[in-house]
mmCIF file of C-alpha atoms in Angstrom:
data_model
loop_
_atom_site.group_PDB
_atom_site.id
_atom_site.type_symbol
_atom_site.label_atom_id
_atom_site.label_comp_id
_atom_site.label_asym_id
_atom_site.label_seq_id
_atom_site.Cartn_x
_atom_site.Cartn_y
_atom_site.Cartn_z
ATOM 1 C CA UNK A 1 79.882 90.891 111.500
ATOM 2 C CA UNK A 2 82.167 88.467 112.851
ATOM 3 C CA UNK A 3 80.875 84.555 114.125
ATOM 4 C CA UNK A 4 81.057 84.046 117.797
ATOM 5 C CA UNK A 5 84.076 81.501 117.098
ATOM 6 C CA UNK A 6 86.439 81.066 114.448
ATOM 7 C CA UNK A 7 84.756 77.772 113.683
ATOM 8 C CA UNK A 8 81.009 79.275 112.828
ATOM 9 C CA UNK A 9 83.235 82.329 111.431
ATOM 10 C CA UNK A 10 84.736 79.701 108.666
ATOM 11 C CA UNK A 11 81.306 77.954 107.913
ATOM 12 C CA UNK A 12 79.142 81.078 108.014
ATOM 13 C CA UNK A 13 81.638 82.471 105.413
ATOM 14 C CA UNK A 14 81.838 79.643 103.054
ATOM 15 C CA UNK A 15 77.885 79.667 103.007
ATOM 16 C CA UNK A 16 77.748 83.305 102.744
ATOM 17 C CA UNK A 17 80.101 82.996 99.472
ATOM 18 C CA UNK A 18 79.291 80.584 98.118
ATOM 19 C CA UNK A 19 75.441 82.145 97.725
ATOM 20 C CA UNK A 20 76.916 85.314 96.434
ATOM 21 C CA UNK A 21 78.806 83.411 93.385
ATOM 22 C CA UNK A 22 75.835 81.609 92.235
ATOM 23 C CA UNK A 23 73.741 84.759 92.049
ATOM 24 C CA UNK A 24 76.696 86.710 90.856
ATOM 25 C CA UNK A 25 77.919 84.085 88.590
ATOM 26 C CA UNK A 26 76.692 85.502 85.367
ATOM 27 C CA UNK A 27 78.289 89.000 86.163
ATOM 28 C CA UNK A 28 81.433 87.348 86.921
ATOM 29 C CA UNK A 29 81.709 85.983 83.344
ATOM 30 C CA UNK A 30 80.923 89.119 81.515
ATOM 31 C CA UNK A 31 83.362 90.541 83.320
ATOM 32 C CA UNK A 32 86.098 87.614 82.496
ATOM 33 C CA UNK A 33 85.825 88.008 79.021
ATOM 34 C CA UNK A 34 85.901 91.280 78.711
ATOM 35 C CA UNK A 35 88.794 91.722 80.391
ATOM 36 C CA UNK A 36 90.077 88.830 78.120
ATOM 37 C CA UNK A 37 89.198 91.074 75.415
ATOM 38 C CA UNK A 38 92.543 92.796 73.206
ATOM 39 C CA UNK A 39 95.188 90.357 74.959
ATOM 40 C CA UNK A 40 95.526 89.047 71.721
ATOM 41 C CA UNK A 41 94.733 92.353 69.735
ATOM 42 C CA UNK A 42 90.862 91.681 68.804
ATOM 43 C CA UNK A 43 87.989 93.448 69.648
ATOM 44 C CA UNK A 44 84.907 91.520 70.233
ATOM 45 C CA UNK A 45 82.268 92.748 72.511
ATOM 46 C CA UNK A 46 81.310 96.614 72.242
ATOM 47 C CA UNK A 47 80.461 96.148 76.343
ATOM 48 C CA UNK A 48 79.110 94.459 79.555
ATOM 49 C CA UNK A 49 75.403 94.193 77.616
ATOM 50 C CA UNK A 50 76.789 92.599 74.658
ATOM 51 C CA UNK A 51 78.936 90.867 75.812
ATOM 52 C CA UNK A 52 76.246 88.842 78.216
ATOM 53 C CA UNK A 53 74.164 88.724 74.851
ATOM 54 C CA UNK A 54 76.512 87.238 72.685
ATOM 55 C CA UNK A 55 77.395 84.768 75.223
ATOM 56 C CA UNK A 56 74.104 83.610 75.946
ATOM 57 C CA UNK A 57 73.065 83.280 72.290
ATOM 58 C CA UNK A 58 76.477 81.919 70.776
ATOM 59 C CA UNK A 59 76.785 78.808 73.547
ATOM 60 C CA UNK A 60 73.500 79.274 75.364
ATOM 61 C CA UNK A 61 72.056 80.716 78.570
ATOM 62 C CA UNK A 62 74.113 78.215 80.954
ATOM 63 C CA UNK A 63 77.331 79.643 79.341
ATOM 64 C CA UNK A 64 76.697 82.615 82.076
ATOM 65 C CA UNK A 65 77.395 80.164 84.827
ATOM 66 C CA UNK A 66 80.655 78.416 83.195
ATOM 67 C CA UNK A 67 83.206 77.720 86.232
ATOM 68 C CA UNK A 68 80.594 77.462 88.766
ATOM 69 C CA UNK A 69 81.500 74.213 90.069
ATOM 70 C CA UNK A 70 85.359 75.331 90.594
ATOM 71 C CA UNK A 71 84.030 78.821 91.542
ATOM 72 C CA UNK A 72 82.125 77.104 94.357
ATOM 73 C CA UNK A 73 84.769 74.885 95.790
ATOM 74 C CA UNK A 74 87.164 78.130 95.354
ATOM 75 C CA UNK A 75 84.189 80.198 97.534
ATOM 76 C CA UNK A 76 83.961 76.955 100.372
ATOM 77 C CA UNK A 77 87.637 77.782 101.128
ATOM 78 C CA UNK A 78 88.528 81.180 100.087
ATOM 79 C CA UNK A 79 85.238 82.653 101.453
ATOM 80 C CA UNK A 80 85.342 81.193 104.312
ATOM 81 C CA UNK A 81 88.420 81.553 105.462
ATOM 82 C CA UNK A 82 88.483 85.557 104.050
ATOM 83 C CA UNK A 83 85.706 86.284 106.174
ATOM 84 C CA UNK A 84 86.269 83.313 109.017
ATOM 85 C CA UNK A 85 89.806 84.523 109.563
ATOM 86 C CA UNK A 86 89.529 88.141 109.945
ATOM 87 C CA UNK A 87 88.534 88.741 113.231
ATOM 88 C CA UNK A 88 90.828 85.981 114.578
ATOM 89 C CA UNK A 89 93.937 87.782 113.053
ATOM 90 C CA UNK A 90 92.349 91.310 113.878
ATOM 91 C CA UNK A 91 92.872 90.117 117.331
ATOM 92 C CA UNK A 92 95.492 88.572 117.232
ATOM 93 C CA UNK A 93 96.789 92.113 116.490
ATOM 94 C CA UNK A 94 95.959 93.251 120.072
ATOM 95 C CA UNK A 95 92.236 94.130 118.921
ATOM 96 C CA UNK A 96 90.400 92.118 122.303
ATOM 97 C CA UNK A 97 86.568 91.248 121.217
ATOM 98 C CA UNK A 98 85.338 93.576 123.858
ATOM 99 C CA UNK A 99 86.139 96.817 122.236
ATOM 100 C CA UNK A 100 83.968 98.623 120.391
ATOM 101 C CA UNK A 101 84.356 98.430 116.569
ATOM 102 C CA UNK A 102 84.363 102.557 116.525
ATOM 103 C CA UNK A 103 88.069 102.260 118.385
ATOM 104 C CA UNK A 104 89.784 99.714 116.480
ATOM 105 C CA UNK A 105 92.220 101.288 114.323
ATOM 106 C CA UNK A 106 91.629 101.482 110.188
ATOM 107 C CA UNK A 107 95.036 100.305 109.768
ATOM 108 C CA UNK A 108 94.425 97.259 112.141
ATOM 109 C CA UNK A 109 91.699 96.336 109.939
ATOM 110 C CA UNK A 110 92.822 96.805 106.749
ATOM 111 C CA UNK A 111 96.092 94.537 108.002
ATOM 112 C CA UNK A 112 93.619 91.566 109.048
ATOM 113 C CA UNK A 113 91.597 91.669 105.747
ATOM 114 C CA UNK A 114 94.638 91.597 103.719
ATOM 115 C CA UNK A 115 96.000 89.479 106.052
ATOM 116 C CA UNK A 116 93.207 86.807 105.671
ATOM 117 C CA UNK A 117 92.859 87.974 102.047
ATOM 118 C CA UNK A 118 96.183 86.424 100.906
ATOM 119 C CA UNK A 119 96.150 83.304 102.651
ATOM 120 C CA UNK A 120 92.994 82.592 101.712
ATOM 121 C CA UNK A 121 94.061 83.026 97.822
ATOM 122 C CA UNK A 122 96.791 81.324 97.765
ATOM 123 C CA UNK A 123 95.404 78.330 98.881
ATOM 124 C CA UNK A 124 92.586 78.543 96.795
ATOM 125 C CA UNK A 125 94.242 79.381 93.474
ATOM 126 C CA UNK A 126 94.076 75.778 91.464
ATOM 127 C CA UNK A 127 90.085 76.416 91.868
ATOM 128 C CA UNK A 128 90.574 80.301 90.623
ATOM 129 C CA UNK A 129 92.409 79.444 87.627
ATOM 130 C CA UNK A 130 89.744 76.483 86.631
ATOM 131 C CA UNK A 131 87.258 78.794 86.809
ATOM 132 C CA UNK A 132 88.948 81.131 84.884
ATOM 133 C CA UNK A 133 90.245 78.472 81.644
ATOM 134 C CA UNK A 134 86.194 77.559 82.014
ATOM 135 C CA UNK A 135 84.718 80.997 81.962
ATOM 136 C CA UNK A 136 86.899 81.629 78.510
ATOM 137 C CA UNK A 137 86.553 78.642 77.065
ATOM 138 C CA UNK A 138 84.431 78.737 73.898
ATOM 139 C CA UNK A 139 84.914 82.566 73.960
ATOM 140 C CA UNK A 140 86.288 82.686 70.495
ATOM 141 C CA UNK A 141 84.460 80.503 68.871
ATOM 142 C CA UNK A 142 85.003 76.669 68.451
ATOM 143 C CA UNK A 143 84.232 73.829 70.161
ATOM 144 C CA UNK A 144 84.714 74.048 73.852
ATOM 145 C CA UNK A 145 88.695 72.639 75.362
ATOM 146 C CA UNK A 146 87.131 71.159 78.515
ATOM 147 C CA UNK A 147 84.539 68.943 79.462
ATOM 148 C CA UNK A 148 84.072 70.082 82.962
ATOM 149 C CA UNK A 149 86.312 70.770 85.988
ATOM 150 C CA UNK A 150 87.599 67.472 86.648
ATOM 151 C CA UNK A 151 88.880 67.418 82.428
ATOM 152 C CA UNK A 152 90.418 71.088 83.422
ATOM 153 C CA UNK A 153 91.961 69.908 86.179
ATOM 154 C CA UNK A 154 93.689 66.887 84.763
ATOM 155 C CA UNK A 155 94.341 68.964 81.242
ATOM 156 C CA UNK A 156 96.764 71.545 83.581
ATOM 157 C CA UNK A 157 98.321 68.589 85.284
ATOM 158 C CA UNK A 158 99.102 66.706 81.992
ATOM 159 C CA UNK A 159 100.341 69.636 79.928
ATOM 160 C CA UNK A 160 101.742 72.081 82.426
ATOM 161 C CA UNK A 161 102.221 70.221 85.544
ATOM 162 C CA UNK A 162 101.407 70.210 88.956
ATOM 163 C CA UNK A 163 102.517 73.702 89.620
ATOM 164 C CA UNK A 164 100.741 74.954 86.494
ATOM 165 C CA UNK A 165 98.140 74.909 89.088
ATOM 166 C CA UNK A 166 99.636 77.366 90.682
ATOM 167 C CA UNK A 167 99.449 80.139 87.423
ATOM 168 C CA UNK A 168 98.871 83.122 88.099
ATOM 169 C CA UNK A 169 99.243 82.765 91.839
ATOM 170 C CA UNK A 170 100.808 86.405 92.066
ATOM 171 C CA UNK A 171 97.866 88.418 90.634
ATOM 172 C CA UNK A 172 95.654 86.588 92.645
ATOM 173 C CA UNK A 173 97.376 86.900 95.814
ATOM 174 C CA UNK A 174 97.739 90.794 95.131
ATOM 175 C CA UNK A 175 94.361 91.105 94.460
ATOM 176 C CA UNK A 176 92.663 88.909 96.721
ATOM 177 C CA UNK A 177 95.176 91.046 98.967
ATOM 178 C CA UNK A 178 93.719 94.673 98.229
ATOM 179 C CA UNK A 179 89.916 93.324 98.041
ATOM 180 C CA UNK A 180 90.073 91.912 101.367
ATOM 181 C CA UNK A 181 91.840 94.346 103.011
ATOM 182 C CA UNK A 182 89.670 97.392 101.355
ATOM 183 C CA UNK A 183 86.100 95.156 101.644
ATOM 184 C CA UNK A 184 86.420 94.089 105.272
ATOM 185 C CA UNK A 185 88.509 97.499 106.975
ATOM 186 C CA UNK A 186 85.831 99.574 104.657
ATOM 187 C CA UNK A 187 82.319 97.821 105.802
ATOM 188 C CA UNK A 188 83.126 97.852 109.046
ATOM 189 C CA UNK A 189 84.348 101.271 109.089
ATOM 190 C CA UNK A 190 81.753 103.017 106.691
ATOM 191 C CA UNK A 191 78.859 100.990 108.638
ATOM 192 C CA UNK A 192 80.561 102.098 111.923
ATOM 193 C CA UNK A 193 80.620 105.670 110.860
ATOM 194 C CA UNK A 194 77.051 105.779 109.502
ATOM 195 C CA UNK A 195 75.684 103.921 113.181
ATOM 196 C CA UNK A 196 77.887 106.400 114.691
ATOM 197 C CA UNK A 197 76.055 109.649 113.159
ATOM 198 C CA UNK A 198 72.651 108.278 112.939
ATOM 199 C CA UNK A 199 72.523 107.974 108.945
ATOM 200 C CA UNK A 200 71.654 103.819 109.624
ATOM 201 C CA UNK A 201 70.224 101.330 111.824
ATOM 202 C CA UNK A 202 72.302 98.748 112.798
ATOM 203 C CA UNK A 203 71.080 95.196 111.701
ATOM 204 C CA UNK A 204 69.011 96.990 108.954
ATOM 205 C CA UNK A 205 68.661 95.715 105.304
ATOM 206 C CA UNK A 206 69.125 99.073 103.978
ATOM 207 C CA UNK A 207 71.960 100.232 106.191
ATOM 208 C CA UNK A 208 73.977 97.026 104.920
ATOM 209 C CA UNK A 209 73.206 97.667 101.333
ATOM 210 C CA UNK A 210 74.371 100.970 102.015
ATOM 211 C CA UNK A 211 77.357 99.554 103.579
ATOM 212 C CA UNK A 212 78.381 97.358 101.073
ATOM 213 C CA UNK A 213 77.476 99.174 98.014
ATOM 214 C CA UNK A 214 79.705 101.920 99.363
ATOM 215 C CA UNK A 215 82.190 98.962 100.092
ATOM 216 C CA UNK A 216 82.190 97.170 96.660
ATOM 217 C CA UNK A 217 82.915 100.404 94.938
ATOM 218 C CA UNK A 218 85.848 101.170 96.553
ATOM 219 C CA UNK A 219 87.430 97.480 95.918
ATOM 220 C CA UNK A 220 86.547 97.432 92.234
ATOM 221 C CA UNK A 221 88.608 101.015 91.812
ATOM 222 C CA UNK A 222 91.307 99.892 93.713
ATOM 223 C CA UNK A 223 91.502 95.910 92.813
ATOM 224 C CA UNK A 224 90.718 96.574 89.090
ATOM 225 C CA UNK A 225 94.086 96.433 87.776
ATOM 226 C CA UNK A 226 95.273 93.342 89.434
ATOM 227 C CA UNK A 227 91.815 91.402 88.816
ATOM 228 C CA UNK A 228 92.446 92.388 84.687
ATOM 229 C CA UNK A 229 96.604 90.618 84.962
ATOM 230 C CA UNK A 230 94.965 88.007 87.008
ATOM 231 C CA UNK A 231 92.112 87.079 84.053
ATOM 232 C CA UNK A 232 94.808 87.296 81.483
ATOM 233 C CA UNK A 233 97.560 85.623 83.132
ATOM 234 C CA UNK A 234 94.929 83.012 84.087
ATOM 235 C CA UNK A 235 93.118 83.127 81.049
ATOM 236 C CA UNK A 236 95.795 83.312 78.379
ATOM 237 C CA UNK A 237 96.421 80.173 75.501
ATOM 238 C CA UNK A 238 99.037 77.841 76.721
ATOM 239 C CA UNK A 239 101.667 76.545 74.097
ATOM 240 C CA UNK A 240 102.921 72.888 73.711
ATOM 241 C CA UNK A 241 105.917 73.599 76.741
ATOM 242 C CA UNK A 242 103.203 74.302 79.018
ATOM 243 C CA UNK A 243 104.097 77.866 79.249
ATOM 244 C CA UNK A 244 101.473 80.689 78.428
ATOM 245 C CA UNK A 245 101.382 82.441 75.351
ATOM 246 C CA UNK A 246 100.860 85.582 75.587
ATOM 247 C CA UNK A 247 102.538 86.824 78.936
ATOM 248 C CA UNK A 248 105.831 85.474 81.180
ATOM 249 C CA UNK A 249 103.690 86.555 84.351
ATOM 250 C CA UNK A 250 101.968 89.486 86.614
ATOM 251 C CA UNK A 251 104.475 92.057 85.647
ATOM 252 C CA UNK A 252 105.024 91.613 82.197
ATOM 253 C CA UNK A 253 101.043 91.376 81.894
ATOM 254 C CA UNK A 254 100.946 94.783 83.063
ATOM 255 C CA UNK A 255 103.420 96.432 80.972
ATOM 256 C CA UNK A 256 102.125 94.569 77.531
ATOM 257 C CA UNK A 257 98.422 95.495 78.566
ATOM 258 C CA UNK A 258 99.317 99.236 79.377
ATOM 259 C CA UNK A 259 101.539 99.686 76.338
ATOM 260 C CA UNK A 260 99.294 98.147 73.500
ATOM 261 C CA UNK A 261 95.874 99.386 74.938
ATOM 262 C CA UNK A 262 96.733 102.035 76.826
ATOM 263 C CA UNK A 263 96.418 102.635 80.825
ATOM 264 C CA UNK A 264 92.443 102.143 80.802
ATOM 265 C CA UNK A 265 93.224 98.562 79.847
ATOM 266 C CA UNK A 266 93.871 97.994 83.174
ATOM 267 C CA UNK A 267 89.938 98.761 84.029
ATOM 268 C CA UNK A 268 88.555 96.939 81.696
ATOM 269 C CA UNK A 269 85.116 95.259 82.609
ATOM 270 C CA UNK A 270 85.009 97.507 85.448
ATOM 271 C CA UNK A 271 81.311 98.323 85.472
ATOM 272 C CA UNK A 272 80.543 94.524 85.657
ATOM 273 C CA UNK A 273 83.043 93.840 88.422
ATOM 274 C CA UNK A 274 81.475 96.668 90.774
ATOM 275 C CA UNK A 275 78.117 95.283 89.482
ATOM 276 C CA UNK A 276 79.462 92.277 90.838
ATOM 277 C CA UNK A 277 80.842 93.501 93.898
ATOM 278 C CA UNK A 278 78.256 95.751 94.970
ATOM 279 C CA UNK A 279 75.424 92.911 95.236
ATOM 280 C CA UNK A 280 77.951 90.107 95.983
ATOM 281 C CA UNK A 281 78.980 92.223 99.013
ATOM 282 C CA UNK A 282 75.610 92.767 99.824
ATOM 283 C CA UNK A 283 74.649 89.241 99.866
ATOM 284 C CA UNK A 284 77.611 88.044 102.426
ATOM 285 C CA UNK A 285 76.987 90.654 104.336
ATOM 286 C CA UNK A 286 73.346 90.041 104.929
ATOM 287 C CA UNK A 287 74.152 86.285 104.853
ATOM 288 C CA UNK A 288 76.581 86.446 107.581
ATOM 289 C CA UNK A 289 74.738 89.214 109.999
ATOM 290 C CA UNK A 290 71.854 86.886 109.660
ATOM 291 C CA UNK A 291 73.919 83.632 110.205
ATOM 292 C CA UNK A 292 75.991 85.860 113.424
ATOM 293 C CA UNK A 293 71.906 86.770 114.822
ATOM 294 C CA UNK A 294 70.487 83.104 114.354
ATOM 295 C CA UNK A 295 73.317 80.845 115.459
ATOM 296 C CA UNK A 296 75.161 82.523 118.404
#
């Protein structure tokens, strides 16, 4: 699925992602708050339907899009370059754009999606954790912290500084990390597999909703646990020294989360993040085969 440069690569990807959040946006925040849900030992959605429902009719319907606008600028630049810089690192690994997908190496491609992956989050996290404080805020009740993104970005700055920007970069960098690696090396090799024995037609809506449903459920069972430490690390009430409340960072997130809810905690709001994965996947995919067939 890659662009015929790394230039179209970058742009097709942005586009591609940044479609897939808006659609996906209301998914995402379910998801958010659930997994926000017994950090500070309450209890207060029963699941993914009620916790859309009480959302919607305790701040209204827009509440399902909080974040967006951070969410978008995060998907301009982490999208793009995720997707833009995989095949250029793929080849840099000795992978030359003449050979066939069906002989490049699983290992080769998992390296260039993580690869891409992580330097893609890292330079996108100040947009991730905006999103994040947004998606939250209001959760409990109360009128809302921040105005918009600009008041959330200026909040951080004032009370925790210009590296509180930077919270929960570790998380997000792990994640961001396994998601690329397991979305891009898995598409491409459960696609490749299916074209190989005849189970899909190549450039077919069906074989890349096959693809990527396939795809998106492998990510959310292996990126599950780092996407919950990333939420709460992200997500978590800051106190007066700028410092979060709740959790020092990734690792003590885990071990707090594991010990007072139990392992499972660690998959909480899975259903909505492979609900969000699934057709998110779906829609870059056919987004950027569609982009790679129109513009070569």
């Amino acid at each position: 699925m890659e662009a015929t440069s790394p230039l179209k690569g970058l742009a097709f990807g942005a586009i591609a992602s940044c479609l897939a959040e808006i659609a996906t946006m209301p998914i995402d925040v379910v998801k958010v708050r659930l997994q926000m849900q017994g950090a500070d030992g309450t209890k207060q959605f029963t699941g993914m339907l009620d916790a859309g429902i009480q959302t919607a009719r305790k701040e209204g319907v827009a509440a399902l899009w909080k974040g967006l606008p951070p969410a978008l600028v995060r998907q301009a630049f982490y999208g793009g370059l995720r997707y833009g810089l995989y095949a250029p690192i793929r080849n840099l690994m000795g992978v030359s754009d003449s050979t066939p997908k069906s002989e490049i190496p699983l290992y080769t491609k998992f390296a260039a999606g993580g690869t891409s992956g992580a330097l893609a989050a890292f330079l996108a996290t100040p947009t991730d954790l905006m999103k994040v404080r947004l998606q939250v805020d209001g959760m409990k009740g109360g009128p809302p912290r921040y105005r918009g993104m600009a008041h959330c970005f200026a909040s951080i700055v004032r009370e925790e500084g210009a590296f509180g920007l930077f919270k929960g970069a570790g998380p997000t960098m792990g994640r961001a990390t396994m998601l690329a690696a397991v979305e891009m090396s898995s598409y491409d090799e459960i696609k490749t597999q299916l074209v190989k024995h005849h189970i899909i037609t190549p450039g077919t809506i069906s074989g890349v909703l096959i693809s990527s449903l396939s795809s998106g459920l492998l990510c959310a069972l292996t990126t599950s646990p780092l996407d919950v430490v990333k939420s709460r690390v992200m997500g978590q009430p800051v106190g007066p020294n700028g410092k979060g409340t709740l959790y020092k960072g990734m690792l003590d997130c885990f071990v707090k989360s594991v010990k007072h809810e139990g392992f499972f905690a660690l998959y909480k709001g899975f259903f909505p993040n492979w609900g969000r994965l699934g057709p998110r996947g779906v829609i870059c995919f056919v987004t950027m085969e569609y982009l790679n067939k129109t513009f070569r």
